[in-house]
Tab-separated table of C-alpha atoms and ligand atoms in Angstrom:
chain	number	residue	atom	x	y	z
A	1	UNK	CA	118.015	133.586	95.247
A	2	UNK	CA	115.514	132.887	97.957
A	3	UNK	CA	116.781	131.165	100.993
A	4	UNK	CA	119.315	132.110	103.587
A	5	UNK	CA	121.065	129.182	105.264
A	6	UNK	CA	121.161	129.808	108.992
A	7	UNK	CA	123.807	127.234	109.896
A	8	UNK	CA	126.627	129.432	108.674
A	9	UNK	CA	128.074	132.102	110.942
A	10	UNK	CA	127.691	134.470	107.991
A	11	UNK	CA	124.638	134.103	105.714
A	12	UNK	CA	125.002	132.035	102.545
A	13	UNK	CA	122.487	132.576	99.761
A	14	UNK	CA	121.307	129.364	98.142
A	15	UNK	CA	119.530	129.366	94.764
A	16	UNK	CA	116.631	126.945	95.425
A	17	UNK	CA	115.150	124.742	98.149
A	18	UNK	CA	113.775	121.948	95.923
A	19	UNK	CA	115.247	120.709	92.669
A	20	UNK	CA	111.685	119.853	91.582
A	21	UNK	CA	110.666	123.530	91.901
A	22	UNK	CA	109.886	125.870	89.008
A	23	UNK	CA	112.623	128.112	90.432
A	24	UNK	CA	115.262	125.364	90.100
A	25	UNK	CA	114.151	124.388	86.596
A	26	UNK	CA	114.273	127.964	85.329
A	27	UNK	CA	117.686	128.570	86.924
A	28	UNK	CA	119.085	125.344	85.443
A	29	UNK	CA	117.613	126.197	82.026
A	30	UNK	CA	119.167	129.663	82.185
A	31	UNK	CA	122.509	128.242	83.274
A	32	UNK	CA	122.784	125.265	80.919
A	33	UNK	CA	120.697	126.479	77.991
A	34	UNK	CA	121.076	130.286	77.605
A	35	UNK	CA	124.515	130.273	79.279
A	36	UNK	CA	125.552	126.716	78.413
A	37	UNK	CA	128.018	127.678	75.698
A	38	UNK	CA	130.227	129.440	78.262
A	39	UNK	CA	131.429	125.903	79.004
A	40	UNK	CA	132.969	125.785	75.518
A	41	UNK	CA	135.871	127.697	77.104
A	42	UNK	CA	136.534	124.729	79.422
A	43	UNK	CA	138.990	122.772	77.267
A	44	UNK	CA	142.381	122.982	75.576
A	45	UNK	CA	142.612	126.054	73.277
A	46	UNK	CA	142.297	123.972	70.084
A	47	UNK	CA	139.092	122.336	71.344
A	48	UNK	CA	137.696	125.725	72.396
A	49	UNK	CA	138.220	127.125	68.910
A	50	UNK	CA	136.851	124.021	67.215
A	51	UNK	CA	133.743	124.025	69.458
A	52	UNK	CA	133.099	127.699	68.679
A	53	UNK	CA	133.480	127.120	64.928
A	54	UNK	CA	131.980	123.633	64.547
A	55	UNK	CA	129.615	123.314	67.525
A	56	UNK	CA	129.648	120.759	70.337
A	57	UNK	CA	128.865	117.705	68.228
A	58	UNK	CA	131.698	117.677	65.700
A	59	UNK	CA	134.483	119.487	67.560
A	60	UNK	CA	136.156	116.763	69.643
A	61	UNK	CA	135.680	119.054	72.687
A	62	UNK	CA	135.576	116.969	75.933
A	63	UNK	CA	132.127	118.486	76.723
A	64	UNK	CA	132.576	117.684	80.411
A	65	UNK	CA	131.478	120.208	83.008
A	66	UNK	CA	133.788	119.233	85.849
A	67	UNK	CA	137.328	119.659	87.188
A	68	UNK	CA	140.317	118.076	85.470
A	69	UNK	CA	142.536	115.525	87.214
A	70	UNK	CA	146.180	116.378	87.991
A	71	UNK	CA	146.453	119.060	85.335
A	72	UNK	CA	150.082	119.703	86.280
A	73	UNK	CA	151.149	116.321	84.915
A	74	UNK	CA	148.470	115.826	82.265
A	75	UNK	CA	149.289	116.053	78.546
A	76	UNK	CA	146.663	118.789	78.117
A	77	UNK	CA	143.610	120.300	79.768
A	78	UNK	CA	141.416	118.045	77.585
A	79	UNK	CA	143.330	115.002	78.862
A	80	UNK	CA	142.976	116.107	82.502
A	81	UNK	CA	139.223	116.619	82.101
A	82	UNK	CA	138.787	113.189	80.488
A	83	UNK	CA	140.928	111.558	83.186
A	84	UNK	CA	138.478	112.620	85.915
A	85	UNK	CA	135.697	110.741	84.144
A	86	UNK	CA	137.938	107.721	83.415
A	87	UNK	CA	138.759	107.419	87.123
A	88	UNK	CA	135.106	107.497	88.138
A	89	UNK	CA	134.134	104.900	85.533
A	90	UNK	CA	137.022	102.525	86.362
A	91	UNK	CA	135.964	102.543	90.018
A	92	UNK	CA	132.676	100.927	88.976
A	93	UNK	CA	134.651	97.756	88.160
A	94	UNK	CA	132.289	96.763	85.362
A	95	UNK	CA	134.860	95.949	82.643
A	96	UNK	CA	134.042	92.249	82.747
A	97	UNK	CA	130.284	92.489	83.168
A	98	UNK	CA	128.553	91.740	79.829
A	99	UNK	CA	125.523	93.907	79.082
A	100	UNK	CA	126.055	96.089	82.178
A	101	UNK	CA	123.712	99.046	82.616
A	102	UNK	CA	125.434	102.182	83.890
A	103	UNK	CA	123.615	105.317	85.010
A	104	UNK	CA	125.054	108.833	85.035
A	105	UNK	CA	122.663	111.132	86.925
A	106	UNK	CA	123.166	114.778	85.922
A	107	UNK	CA	125.223	114.044	82.810
A	108	UNK	CA	125.396	117.593	81.420
A	109	UNK	CA	125.976	117.398	77.664
A	110	UNK	CA	127.165	113.825	77.865
A	111	UNK	CA	130.952	114.188	77.688
A	112	UNK	CA	131.584	111.784	80.567
A	113	UNK	CA	128.811	109.497	79.300
A	114	UNK	CA	130.689	108.982	76.040
A	115	UNK	CA	133.961	108.436	77.933
A	116	UNK	CA	132.161	105.664	79.869
A	117	UNK	CA	130.697	104.265	76.640
A	118	UNK	CA	134.182	103.898	75.160
A	119	UNK	CA	135.712	102.446	78.324
A	120	UNK	CA	132.844	99.957	78.668
A	121	UNK	CA	131.884	99.072	75.071
A	122	UNK	CA	129.869	96.043	76.260
A	123	UNK	CA	127.734	98.232	78.546
A	124	UNK	CA	124.807	100.595	77.992
A	125	UNK	CA	125.273	104.024	79.574
A	126	UNK	CA	122.222	106.112	80.419
A	127	UNK	CA	122.764	109.818	81.017
A	128	UNK	CA	120.099	112.042	82.573
A	129	UNK	CA	119.578	115.760	82.981
A	130	UNK	CA	116.707	118.055	83.879
A	131	UNK	CA	117.664	120.334	80.979
A	132	UNK	CA	116.146	119.256	77.650
A	133	UNK	CA	118.611	121.176	75.468
A	134	UNK	CA	121.517	119.373	77.150
A	135	UNK	CA	120.044	116.005	76.243
A	136	UNK	CA	119.584	117.121	72.617
A	137	UNK	CA	123.245	118.244	72.482
A	138	UNK	CA	124.416	115.046	74.166
A	139	UNK	CA	122.471	112.903	71.719
A	140	UNK	CA	123.775	114.792	68.649
A	141	UNK	CA	127.341	114.635	69.959
A	142	UNK	CA	127.257	110.881	70.641
A	143	UNK	CA	125.745	110.279	67.192
A	144	UNK	CA	128.439	112.391	65.500
A	145	UNK	CA	131.087	110.397	67.387
A	146	UNK	CA	129.555	107.104	66.228
A	147	UNK	CA	128.853	106.002	69.804
A	148	UNK	CA	125.755	103.827	69.978
A	149	UNK	CA	125.758	102.367	73.502
A	150	UNK	CA	124.340	105.500	75.177
A	151	UNK	CA	120.864	106.843	75.930
A	152	UNK	CA	119.971	110.287	77.174
A	153	UNK	CA	116.834	111.086	79.138
A	154	UNK	CA	115.262	114.320	80.337
A	155	UNK	CA	114.246	113.420	83.877
A	156	UNK	CA	114.788	114.197	87.551
A	157	UNK	CA	117.302	111.775	89.041
A	158	UNK	CA	115.390	111.850	92.345
A	159	UNK	CA	112.670	109.766	90.698
A	160	UNK	CA	114.103	107.790	87.794
A	161	UNK	CA	112.137	105.495	85.492
A	162	UNK	CA	114.385	102.501	86.324
A	163	UNK	CA	113.075	99.311	87.898
A	164	UNK	CA	114.442	98.204	91.286
A	165	UNK	CA	117.955	96.730	90.937
A	166	UNK	CA	118.057	97.450	87.176
A	167	UNK	CA	121.374	99.335	87.258
A	168	UNK	CA	124.848	97.757	87.643
A	169	UNK	CA	126.721	100.947	88.477
A	170	UNK	CA	126.147	104.686	88.975
A	171	UNK	CA	128.764	107.385	88.537
A	172	UNK	CA	128.095	111.051	89.244
A	173	UNK	CA	130.582	113.861	88.698
A	174	UNK	CA	129.613	117.233	90.158
A	175	UNK	CA	125.931	116.555	89.756
A	176	UNK	CA	124.502	115.156	93.012
A	177	UNK	CA	125.534	118.398	94.759
A	178	UNK	CA	122.537	119.940	92.972
A	179	UNK	CA	120.265	118.160	95.440
A	180	UNK	CA	119.179	120.445	98.294
A	181	UNK	CA	119.470	119.325	101.896
A	182	UNK	CA	115.801	118.329	102.251
A	183	UNK	CA	115.976	115.981	99.256
A	184	UNK	CA	119.282	114.184	99.932
A	185	UNK	CA	117.721	111.227	101.739
A	186	UNK	CA	115.352	110.731	98.807
A	187	UNK	CA	118.293	110.942	96.396
A	188	UNK	CA	120.261	108.170	98.098
A	189	UNK	CA	117.143	106.032	98.550
A	190	UNK	CA	116.619	106.259	94.787
A	191	UNK	CA	120.253	105.374	93.997
A	192	UNK	CA	120.039	102.442	96.407
A	193	UNK	CA	116.706	101.285	94.944
A	194	UNK	CA	117.930	101.142	91.349
A	195	UNK	CA	121.349	99.553	92.074
A	196	UNK	CA	121.659	95.778	91.904
A	197	UNK	CA	123.196	94.119	94.966
A	198	UNK	CA	126.971	94.451	94.663
A	199	UNK	CA	126.621	97.498	92.368
A	200	UNK	CA	128.667	100.613	93.078
A	201	UNK	CA	127.880	104.312	93.339
A	202	UNK	CA	130.906	106.522	92.579
A	203	UNK	CA	130.651	110.221	93.385
A	204	UNK	CA	133.126	113.009	92.660
A	205	UNK	CA	131.810	116.245	94.078
A	206	UNK	CA	132.457	119.378	96.062
A	207	UNK	CA	131.624	119.172	99.781
A	208	UNK	CA	131.428	121.801	102.489
A	209	UNK	CA	134.341	121.644	104.951
A	210	UNK	CA	133.470	124.443	107.345
A	211	UNK	CA	131.103	127.389	107.728
A	212	UNK	CA	132.020	130.856	106.521
A	213	UNK	CA	133.395	133.026	109.334
A	214	UNK	CA	132.857	136.460	107.857
A	215	UNK	CA	131.102	138.305	105.061
A	216	UNK	CA	134.006	137.847	102.657
A	217	UNK	CA	134.050	134.074	103.069
A	218	UNK	CA	130.253	133.910	102.799
A	219	UNK	CA	130.506	135.939	99.577
A	220	UNK	CA	132.969	133.429	98.057
A	221	UNK	CA	130.610	130.547	98.789
A	222	UNK	CA	127.513	132.476	97.673
A	223	UNK	CA	129.260	133.425	94.397
A	224	UNK	CA	129.865	129.763	93.584
A	225	UNK	CA	126.323	128.666	94.464
A	226	UNK	CA	124.713	131.520	92.517
A	227	UNK	CA	127.019	131.369	89.494
A	228	UNK	CA	127.068	127.606	89.107
A	229	UNK	CA	123.471	127.253	90.323
A	230	UNK	CA	123.458	124.729	93.134
A	231	UNK	CA	122.511	124.658	96.827
A	232	UNK	CA	125.028	124.550	99.673
A	233	UNK	CA	126.633	121.078	99.531
A	234	UNK	CA	126.755	118.868	102.611
A	235	UNK	CA	129.981	117.766	104.279
A	236	UNK	CA	131.607	114.502	103.263
A	237	UNK	CA	130.516	112.920	106.550
A	238	UNK	CA	126.923	114.082	106.077
A	239	UNK	CA	126.979	112.554	102.599
A	240	UNK	CA	128.121	109.285	104.119
A	241	UNK	CA	125.253	109.421	106.625
A	242	UNK	CA	122.676	109.954	103.858
A	243	UNK	CA	124.090	107.090	101.787
A	244	UNK	CA	124.415	104.593	104.610
A	245	UNK	CA	120.898	105.428	105.847
A	246	UNK	CA	119.731	104.321	102.405
A	247	UNK	CA	121.422	100.939	102.849
A	248	UNK	CA	124.672	101.613	100.965
A	249	UNK	CA	128.040	100.682	102.424
A	250	UNK	CA	131.039	102.971	102.203
A	251	UNK	CA	134.083	101.621	100.332
A	252	UNK	CA	136.102	104.821	99.923
A	253	UNK	CA	135.928	108.385	101.249
A	254	UNK	CA	138.826	110.598	100.261
A	255	UNK	CA	139.488	114.279	99.883
A	256	UNK	CA	141.086	114.776	96.457
A	257	UNK	CA	141.178	118.577	96.277
A	258	UNK	CA	144.912	118.458	95.574
A	259	UNK	CA	144.208	116.398	92.448
A	260	UNK	CA	141.896	119.022	90.936
A	261	UNK	CA	143.505	122.160	92.395
A	262	UNK	CA	145.540	123.038	89.264
A	263	UNK	CA	142.401	122.830	87.179
A	264	UNK	CA	140.595	125.045	89.711
A	265	UNK	CA	143.361	127.614	89.163
A	266	UNK	CA	142.897	127.309	85.414
A	267	UNK	CA	139.145	127.920	85.780
A	268	UNK	CA	139.839	131.090	87.772
A	269	UNK	CA	142.277	132.272	85.065
A	270	UNK	CA	139.779	131.541	82.288
A	271	UNK	CA	137.168	133.502	84.251
A	272	UNK	CA	139.428	136.494	84.799
A	273	UNK	CA	141.342	136.738	81.562
A	274	UNK	CA	138.983	135.294	78.941
A	275	UNK	CA	135.370	135.361	80.090
A	276	UNK	CA	135.541	138.743	81.850
A	277	UNK	CA	136.898	140.657	78.824
A	278	UNK	CA	134.371	138.873	76.573
A	279	UNK	CA	131.580	139.883	78.988
A	280	UNK	CA	132.729	143.519	78.722
A	281	UNK	CA	132.744	143.291	74.917
A	282	UNK	CA	129.277	141.686	75.006
A	283	UNK	CA	127.925	144.903	76.524
A	284	UNK	CA	128.984	146.969	73.497
A	285	UNK	CA	126.012	147.471	71.139
A	286	UNK	CA	126.546	145.392	67.995
A	287	UNK	CA	129.099	143.075	69.589
A	288	UNK	CA	126.556	141.753	72.090
A	289	UNK	CA	124.588	139.978	69.358
A	290	UNK	CA	127.753	138.337	68.039
A	291	UNK	CA	128.750	137.042	71.465
A	292	UNK	CA	125.260	135.832	72.440
A	293	UNK	CA	125.771	132.355	70.904
A	294	UNK	CA	128.884	131.971	73.071
A	295	UNK	CA	126.737	131.911	76.204
A	296	UNK	CA	126.507	135.666	76.782
A	297	UNK	CA	122.741	135.801	76.149
A	298	UNK	CA	122.134	137.045	79.704
A	299	UNK	CA	124.557	139.661	81.021
A	300	UNK	CA	123.456	138.979	84.618
A	301	UNK	CA	124.023	135.242	84.260
A	302	UNK	CA	127.445	135.713	82.642
A	303	UNK	CA	128.487	138.048	85.482
A	304	UNK	CA	127.481	135.477	88.124
A	305	UNK	CA	129.141	132.640	86.184
A	306	UNK	CA	132.443	134.518	86.030
A	307	UNK	CA	132.269	135.372	89.746
A	308	UNK	CA	131.814	131.643	90.477
A	309	UNK	CA	134.819	130.735	88.305
A	310	UNK	CA	136.984	133.140	90.297
A	311	UNK	CA	135.564	132.513	93.789
A	312	UNK	CA	135.684	128.700	93.652
A	313	UNK	CA	139.459	128.950	93.995
A	314	UNK	CA	139.089	131.016	97.173
A	315	UNK	CA	136.653	128.415	98.528
A	316	UNK	CA	139.423	125.810	98.151
A	317	UNK	CA	142.185	128.156	99.357
A	318	UNK	CA	140.304	129.108	102.524
A	319	UNK	CA	139.395	125.491	103.273
A	320	UNK	CA	135.667	126.312	103.067
A	321	UNK	CA	135.055	123.461	100.667
A	322	UNK	CA	136.930	120.531	99.195
A	323	UNK	CA	136.657	118.014	96.390
A	324	UNK	CA	135.846	114.453	97.434
A	325	UNK	CA	135.694	110.957	96.062
A	326	UNK	CA	133.117	108.652	97.589
A	327	UNK	CA	132.570	105.052	96.555
A	328	UNK	CA	129.560	103.172	97.937
A	329	UNK	CA	128.376	99.646	97.316
A	330	UNK	CA	124.942	98.155	97.629
A	331	UNK	CA	125.370	95.124	99.882
A	332	UNK	CA	124.555	91.703	98.529
A	333	UNK	CA	120.931	90.821	99.105
A	334	UNK	CA	120.155	89.767	102.652
A	335	UNK	CA	117.136	87.415	102.902
A	336	UNK	CA	114.144	89.299	104.291
A	337	UNK	CA	115.678	92.774	103.746
A	338	UNK	CA	113.497	95.169	101.785
A	339	UNK	CA	115.273	96.065	98.519
A	340	UNK	CA	112.781	98.600	97.126
A	341	UNK	CA	111.571	101.756	98.825
B	401	LIG	C1	127.884	120.547	86.567
B	401	LIG	S1	126.844	119.615	85.531
B	401	LIG	C2	127.780	118.115	85.506
B	401	LIG	C3	127.571	117.392	84.245
B	401	LIG	C4	128.345	116.093	84.069
B	401	LIG	N1	128.284	115.227	85.229
B	401	LIG	C5	129.752	116.373	83.696
B	401	LIG	O1	130.608	116.152	84.539
B	401	LIG	O2	130.000	116.818	82.573
B	401	LIG	C6	125.427	119.193	86.547
B	401	LIG	C7	124.326	118.466	85.797
B	401	LIG	O3	123.382	117.944	86.729
B	401	LIG	C8	122.060	118.131	86.196
B	401	LIG	N2	121.096	118.013	87.304
B	401	LIG	C9	121.060	118.710	88.449
B	401	LIG	N3	120.053	118.280	89.217
B	401	LIG	C10	119.438	117.278	88.545
B	401	LIG	C11	118.327	116.422	88.819
B	401	LIG	N4	117.656	116.489	89.959
B	401	LIG	N5	117.982	115.499	87.902
B	401	LIG	C12	118.671	115.392	86.733
B	401	LIG	N6	119.720	116.172	86.425
B	401	LIG	C13	120.101	117.110	87.307
B	401	LIG	C14	122.142	119.456	85.525
B	401	LIG	O4	121.082	119.639	84.627
B	401	LIG	C15	123.510	119.296	84.832
B	401	LIG	O5	123.336	118.585	83.648
């Protein structure tokens, strides 16, 4: 960790200042490659066991690295996790658009991408991540599921290979928050550039609500940033400013923390009662090697990951951060208005 944010009353440590930096790439590789299998625990028990035994591709595990929607009333944790992605995709309103091109920046191992592919069978869904191993897993998983209308690319979503106005809709779940403050204008300019007029950008993400008031609160926030490897998110209103400055119009801005809160509690429980004991076992000579493939290849990383799982709940409880839905639309073309940047 390098930088200390000065805006907070208590210092918050952020992991990197540019997502294009070597520092960011190595942290993301450590998190999603060496430690990536820790996410196998984020599913219903049956899917966890199947993913451990059969691997990501053939397990039926949701393979989605985000909160679940309304877990209290969902049929299962798997169903709640899938529902979050379904909601984002439905908000694109592309069901009746033949041959639509949908972009998912920061698609992880492609779980939400395949949800989108099934909801929009007439569309092509392009997922993107900076982490090469994630794209290999995503590709193998989609192939094993017999899903053909997806592509996965290793690329930085701040500078995509898409032509201007090539994309009909963008959905991003807990991925744009990886963009540091200094690169957020560039991010929204790129989303605006690639969207066709009338196309929507749907974002589900954590946002900052207020600054930390003391060392304890700063530690909760720092735990989440360090353990889940992203910079301090902006507020919902700052996000709106970035997006509208890039020419997008706001359709919806809503705090939905209450919808994901039960799943946040579940994450904290998984951290405390499953990952923590496994991390202790991983330190025992002989057992460590056996647990390495489960994401415990770096003891330091696993420790930070578990701290993030536990502290994210305190971030919600203290009102330091919240979970937000934003829907933006690229306005219909106005004669004389520049549409590429
Ligand atoms: C928490 S995961 C979310 C994955 C996915 N949206 C999901 O819900 O399952 C964040 C993802 O964003 C990716 N990411 C972060 N910054 C990125 C960037 N600048 N370009 C491409 N991918 C990025 C990470 O590699 C990771 O795959």
